[in-house]
mmCIF file of C-alpha atoms and ligand atoms in Angstrom:
data_model
loop_
_atom_site.group_PDB
_atom_site.id
_atom_site.type_symbol
_atom_site.label_atom_id
_atom_site.label_comp_id
_atom_site.label_asym_id
_atom_site.label_seq_id
_atom_site.Cartn_x
_atom_site.Cartn_y
_atom_site.Cartn_z
ATOM 1 C CA MET A 1 -63.736 28.743 17.123
ATOM 2 C CA LYS A 2 -61.832 27.772 20.408
ATOM 3 C CA LEU A 3 -63.856 30.017 23.256
ATOM 4 C CA LEU A 4 -63.821 30.124 26.662
ATOM 5 C CA PHE A 5 -66.571 31.466 29.144
ATOM 6 C CA LEU A 6 -65.802 33.401 31.711
ATOM 7 C CA GLY A 7 -68.507 34.662 34.908
ATOM 8 C CA SER A 8 -68.857 34.678 38.475
ATOM 9 C CA PRO A 9 -70.972 32.856 40.601
ATOM 10 C CA GLY A 10 -74.795 33.435 39.719
ATOM 11 C CA VAL A 11 -74.251 34.745 36.134
ATOM 12 C CA GLY A 12 -75.531 31.857 34.541
ATOM 13 C CA LYS A 13 -72.571 30.851 32.576
ATOM 14 C CA GLY A 14 -73.225 27.329 32.667
ATOM 15 C CA THR A 15 -77.048 28.298 30.784
ATOM 16 C CA TYR A 16 -75.405 30.414 28.197
ATOM 17 C CA ALA A 17 -72.931 27.861 27.457
ATOM 18 C CA GLN A 18 -75.704 25.471 27.224
ATOM 19 C CA VAL A 19 -77.584 27.589 24.917
ATOM 20 C CA MET A 20 -74.563 28.347 22.648
ATOM 21 C CA THR A 21 -73.001 24.762 22.544
ATOM 22 C CA LYS A 22 -76.516 24.279 20.767
ATOM 23 C CA ALA A 23 -76.256 27.440 18.401
ATOM 24 C CA LEU A 24 -72.511 26.789 16.879
ATOM 25 C CA ASN A 25 -72.682 23.200 17.241
ATOM 26 C CA ILE A 26 -69.431 22.782 19.180
ATOM 27 C CA PRO A 27 -69.473 20.751 22.555
ATOM 28 C CA HIS A 28 -69.741 22.443 25.831
ATOM 29 C CA ILE A 29 -66.743 21.410 27.789
ATOM 30 C CA SER A 30 -67.147 22.042 31.689
ATOM 31 C CA THR A 31 -64.483 20.745 34.024
ATOM 32 C CA GLY A 32 -66.591 20.058 36.631
ATOM 33 C CA ASP A 33 -68.393 17.202 34.384
ATOM 34 C CA LEU A 34 -64.683 16.373 33.019
ATOM 35 C CA LEU A 35 -63.665 15.759 36.812
ATOM 36 C CA ARG A 36 -67.262 13.954 37.447
ATOM 37 C CA ASN A 37 -66.774 11.662 34.262
ATOM 38 C CA GLU A 38 -63.237 10.665 34.952
ATOM 39 C CA THR A 39 -64.132 9.679 38.543
ATOM 40 C CA GLN A 40 -66.799 7.246 36.918
ATOM 41 C CA LYS A 41 -64.159 5.324 35.505
ATOM 42 C CA ASP A 42 -61.655 3.037 37.326
ATOM 43 C CA THR A 43 -58.462 4.140 36.526
ATOM 44 C CA LYS A 44 -55.163 5.764 39.213
ATOM 45 C CA LEU A 45 -56.215 8.739 37.867
ATOM 46 C CA SER A 46 -59.829 8.391 38.889
ATOM 47 C CA LYS A 47 -59.275 7.258 42.431
ATOM 48 C CA GLU A 48 -56.216 10.084 42.767
ATOM 49 C CA ILE A 49 -58.938 12.596 41.775
ATOM 50 C CA GLU A 50 -61.587 11.015 44.100
ATOM 51 C CA GLU A 51 -59.370 11.521 46.841
ATOM 52 C CA THR A 52 -58.683 14.896 46.696
ATOM 53 C CA MET A 53 -62.511 15.717 46.107
ATOM 54 C CA ASN A 54 -63.474 13.783 49.055
ATOM 55 C CA GLN A 55 -61.366 15.538 51.106
ATOM 56 C CA GLY A 56 -62.876 18.877 49.827
ATOM 57 C CA GLY A 57 -59.432 20.039 47.510
ATOM 58 C CA LEU A 58 -58.704 21.182 44.681
ATOM 59 C CA VAL A 59 -57.706 18.739 41.920
ATOM 60 C CA SER A 60 -54.235 20.146 40.594
ATOM 61 C CA ASP A 61 -53.983 22.031 37.129
ATOM 62 C CA LYS A 62 -52.023 19.449 35.765
ATOM 63 C CA ILE A 63 -54.686 17.034 36.160
ATOM 64 C CA LEU A 64 -57.113 19.244 34.604
ATOM 65 C CA LEU A 65 -54.785 20.511 32.124
ATOM 66 C CA GLN A 66 -54.282 16.481 31.318
ATOM 67 C CA LEU A 67 -58.332 16.156 31.012
ATOM 68 C CA ILE A 68 -58.829 18.669 28.851
ATOM 69 C CA LYS A 69 -55.879 18.013 26.539
ATOM 70 C CA THR A 70 -57.287 14.701 26.073
ATOM 71 C CA ARG A 71 -61.169 16.073 25.663
ATOM 72 C CA ILE A 72 -59.970 18.375 22.898
ATOM 73 C CA LYS A 73 -58.306 16.188 20.846
ATOM 74 C CA GLU A 74 -62.097 13.838 20.247
ATOM 75 C CA GLU A 75 -63.307 14.275 16.996
ATOM 76 C CA ASP A 76 -66.541 16.331 18.222
ATOM 77 C CA CYS A 77 -63.931 19.126 19.058
ATOM 78 C CA GLU A 78 -62.812 19.573 15.355
ATOM 79 C CA ASN A 79 -64.610 22.997 14.379
ATOM 80 C CA GLY A 80 -63.791 23.820 17.982
ATOM 81 C CA PHE A 81 -65.596 23.983 21.844
ATOM 82 C CA ILE A 82 -66.675 26.109 24.809
ATOM 83 C CA LEU A 83 -64.315 25.662 27.569
ATOM 84 C CA ASP A 84 -65.969 26.664 30.599
ATOM 85 C CA GLY A 85 -64.696 26.489 34.197
ATOM 86 C CA PHE A 86 -61.024 26.697 33.912
ATOM 87 C CA PRO A 87 -58.502 29.072 33.715
ATOM 88 C CA ARG A 88 -59.671 30.549 36.762
ATOM 89 C CA THR A 89 -55.956 32.003 37.594
ATOM 90 C CA LYS A 90 -53.492 33.644 35.401
ATOM 91 C CA ASN A 91 -50.959 31.182 36.413
ATOM 92 C CA GLN A 92 -53.380 28.518 34.703
ATOM 93 C CA ALA A 93 -54.392 30.594 31.342
ATOM 94 C CA GLU A 94 -50.871 30.308 30.718
ATOM 95 C CA GLU A 95 -50.028 27.065 31.027
ATOM 96 C CA LEU A 96 -53.739 26.287 29.031
ATOM 97 C CA GLY A 97 -52.083 28.714 26.091
ATOM 98 C CA LYS A 98 -48.957 26.086 26.261
ATOM 99 C CA LEU A 99 -51.915 23.471 25.201
ATOM 100 C CA THR A 100 -54.161 24.966 22.767
ATOM 101 C CA GLY A 101 -55.073 28.586 21.618
ATOM 102 C CA ILE A 102 -58.190 30.197 22.437
ATOM 103 C CA THR A 103 -59.573 32.128 20.159
ATOM 104 C CA HIS A 104 -62.181 34.259 21.682
ATOM 105 C CA VAL A 105 -62.886 34.958 25.512
ATOM 106 C CA LEU A 106 -66.809 36.089 26.590
ATOM 107 C CA ASN A 107 -66.675 37.186 29.622
ATOM 108 C CA PHE A 108 -70.271 37.166 30.759
ATOM 109 C CA LYS A 109 -71.623 39.476 33.589
ATOM 110 C CA ALA A 110 -74.721 41.012 35.351
ATOM 111 C CA ASN A 111 -75.493 43.694 38.058
ATOM 112 C CA ASP A 112 -74.393 42.905 41.332
ATOM 113 C CA GLU A 113 -78.289 43.233 42.701
ATOM 114 C CA VAL A 114 -78.957 40.598 39.864
ATOM 115 C CA ILE A 115 -76.595 38.469 41.202
ATOM 116 C CA ILE A 116 -78.003 38.611 44.634
ATOM 117 C CA GLU A 117 -81.294 38.368 43.642
ATOM 118 C CA ARG A 118 -80.666 35.363 42.250
ATOM 119 C CA LEU A 119 -78.264 33.421 44.243
ATOM 120 C CA SER A 120 -80.071 34.264 47.836
ATOM 121 C CA GLY A 121 -83.748 33.597 46.463
ATOM 122 C CA ARG A 122 -82.324 29.942 46.082
ATOM 123 C CA ILE A 123 -83.503 26.955 47.927
ATOM 124 C CA ILE A 124 -82.550 23.894 47.952
ATOM 125 C CA CYS A 125 -84.039 20.230 49.231
ATOM 126 C CA LYS A 126 -81.778 19.023 52.249
ATOM 127 C CA ASN A 127 -81.967 15.358 51.069
ATOM 128 C CA CYS A 128 -82.189 15.141 46.807
ATOM 129 C CA LYS A 129 -80.519 18.698 46.459
ATOM 130 C CA THR A 130 -82.845 19.928 43.569
ATOM 131 C CA ILE A 131 -82.679 23.563 43.910
ATOM 132 C CA PHE A 132 -85.837 26.170 43.789
ATOM 133 C CA HIS A 133 -85.991 29.406 43.799
ATOM 134 C CA LYS A 134 -88.343 31.901 45.847
ATOM 135 C CA THR A 135 -89.396 33.642 42.896
ATOM 136 C CA GLY A 136 -88.333 32.069 39.904
ATOM 137 C CA ASN A 137 -88.868 28.464 40.117
ATOM 138 C CA LYS A 138 -90.812 27.854 43.317
ATOM 139 C CA PRO A 139 -91.806 24.813 44.762
ATOM 140 C CA LYS A 140 -95.555 23.392 44.550
ATOM 141 C CA ILE A 141 -95.731 23.492 48.470
ATOM 142 C CA GLU A 142 -94.336 26.289 50.201
ATOM 143 C CA ASN A 143 -90.933 25.082 51.705
ATOM 144 C CA THR A 144 -91.321 21.262 50.752
ATOM 145 C CA CYS A 145 -88.974 19.866 47.309
ATOM 146 C CA ASP A 146 -91.390 18.258 44.476
ATOM 147 C CA LYS A 147 -89.322 15.563 43.863
ATOM 148 C CA CYS A 148 -89.334 13.357 47.459
ATOM 149 C CA GLY A 149 -90.963 15.816 49.513
ATOM 150 C CA SER A 150 -88.562 17.031 52.226
ATOM 151 C CA GLU A 151 -88.048 20.013 53.533
ATOM 152 C CA LEU A 152 -86.216 23.251 51.940
ATOM 153 C CA HIS A 153 -83.205 25.311 53.002
ATOM 154 C CA GLN A 154 -81.104 28.240 52.281
ATOM 155 C CA ARG A 155 -77.485 27.159 51.857
ATOM 156 C CA GLU A 156 -75.501 29.822 53.987
ATOM 157 C CA ASP A 157 -73.450 30.443 50.959
ATOM 158 C CA ASP A 158 -76.529 31.807 49.242
ATOM 159 C CA LYS A 159 -77.494 34.203 52.373
ATOM 160 C CA PRO A 160 -77.097 37.798 50.649
ATOM 161 C CA GLU A 161 -74.354 38.792 52.840
ATOM 162 C CA SER A 162 -72.777 35.835 52.137
ATOM 163 C CA VAL A 163 -72.935 36.552 48.120
ATOM 164 C CA LYS A 164 -71.342 39.454 48.083
ATOM 165 C CA LYS A 165 -68.724 38.579 49.889
ATOM 166 C CA ARG A 166 -68.337 35.756 46.721
ATOM 167 C CA LEU A 167 -69.039 38.155 44.441
ATOM 168 C CA LYS A 168 -66.155 40.514 45.883
ATOM 169 C CA ILE A 169 -63.449 37.635 46.635
ATOM 170 C CA TYR A 170 -64.398 36.399 42.445
ATOM 171 C CA LYS A 171 -63.451 39.558 41.333
ATOM 172 C CA GLU A 172 -60.261 40.171 43.170
ATOM 173 C CA LYS A 173 -59.087 36.955 42.294
ATOM 174 C CA THR A 174 -60.213 36.930 38.478
ATOM 175 C CA GLU A 175 -58.739 40.628 37.662
ATOM 176 C CA PRO A 176 -55.725 39.331 36.719
ATOM 177 C CA LEU A 177 -56.957 36.469 34.462
ATOM 178 C CA ILE A 178 -59.176 39.319 33.028
ATOM 179 C CA THR A 179 -56.324 41.504 31.920
ATOM 180 C CA HIS A 180 -54.344 38.481 30.688
ATOM 181 C CA TYR A 181 -56.889 38.339 27.847
ATOM 182 C CA ASN A 182 -57.535 41.577 27.261
ATOM 183 C CA ASP A 183 -54.171 42.361 26.862
ATOM 184 C CA LYS A 184 -54.155 39.712 24.525
ATOM 185 C CA GLY A 185 -57.510 41.406 22.377
ATOM 186 C CA LEU A 186 -59.492 38.093 23.350
ATOM 187 C CA LEU A 187 -61.670 39.366 25.715
ATOM 188 C CA VAL A 188 -65.338 40.655 24.926
ATOM 189 C CA GLU A 189 -67.747 41.819 28.008
ATOM 190 C CA ILE A 190 -71.257 40.669 27.890
ATOM 191 C CA THR A 191 -73.752 42.045 30.403
ATOM 192 C CA ILE A 192 -76.955 40.115 31.129
ATOM 193 C CA ASN A 193 -79.465 41.473 33.452
ATOM 194 C CA LYS A 194 -83.113 39.704 31.922
ATOM 195 C CA PRO A 195 -83.704 35.872 32.666
ATOM 196 C CA ILE A 196 -82.566 33.935 30.020
ATOM 197 C CA SER A 197 -85.838 33.121 28.805
ATOM 198 C CA GLU A 198 -86.953 36.472 27.737
ATOM 199 C CA ILE A 199 -83.881 36.931 25.591
ATOM 200 C CA ARG A 200 -82.321 33.606 23.862
ATOM 201 C CA GLU A 201 -82.459 34.369 20.150
ATOM 202 C CA LYS A 202 -80.860 37.713 20.732
ATOM 203 C CA VAL A 203 -78.237 36.650 23.202
ATOM 204 C CA ILE A 204 -77.904 33.931 20.477
ATOM 205 C CA LEU A 205 -77.907 36.504 17.501
ATOM 206 C CA GLU A 206 -75.480 38.999 19.389
ATOM 207 C CA ILE A 207 -72.472 36.538 20.002
ATOM 208 C CA LYS A 208 -72.945 35.178 16.514
ATOM 209 C CA SER A 209 -72.603 38.551 14.986
ATOM 210 C CA TYR A 210 -69.458 39.079 17.565
ATOM 211 C CA LEU A 211 -67.796 35.598 16.714
ATOM 212 C CA GLU A 212 -68.542 36.117 12.762
ATOM 213 C CA GLY A 213 -66.594 39.532 12.894
ATOM 214 C CA LYS A 214 -69.478 41.629 12.545
ATOM 215 C CA THR A 215 -69.253 43.763 15.557
ATOM 216 C CA ASP A 216 -66.007 44.248 17.741
ATOM 217 C CA LYS A 217 -68.505 44.504 20.784
ATOM 218 C CA ILE A 218 -71.302 43.136 22.483
ATOM 219 C CA GLY A 219 -71.703 45.132 26.012
ATOM 220 C CA GLU A 220 -75.342 45.136 27.522
ATOM 221 C CA ILE A 221 -78.068 42.357 25.876
ATOM 222 C CA LYS A 222 -81.369 43.607 26.598
HETATM 223 ZN ZN1 ZN B 301 -86.293 16.661 47.392
#
């Protein structure tokens, strides 16, 4: 079972990957984690990655593919994996296809209002970067970090107008990728508008029954 998780910013893809990695007993491979792990090492490659990231640049497809290639050869990937964070473009998808087959592509969705509510409620500690939420995960003292006592603020990126822009850019950018996997018959859409804490078991059940071939679509999980 080689799964690919797709989803726009704020959709909760990382959380769903965490839930499903346990439920399916296959590892969650996030390219963000792969890069961070690699930079912990003292190699030529790690220095190259660190330099690129420090300059705010994007790590090349070649490096990402190399990291994925090495990771999926590890023993815990014998029964499959959940890949998250790569590919982001059709071209990357084609390159990945040369490296490994993908059996299912799960495209997580939520209504725009839900995503805007989630992201624009996010407040972050200026000092230690801990994330809180205006409604969901409130700090104990208003506008103050529980961990270090510093002031909280909203990132420019998380203001409603910026979130709308980010969503629009994401949709335009990933459309060819979505079409690519849809044409191959690998894509399934999953809409989740409720907090995962309320429907965790249902999400697991519905995704499992899809992966077992008991249903051919998922749609909205309520
Ligand atoms: Zn803090």
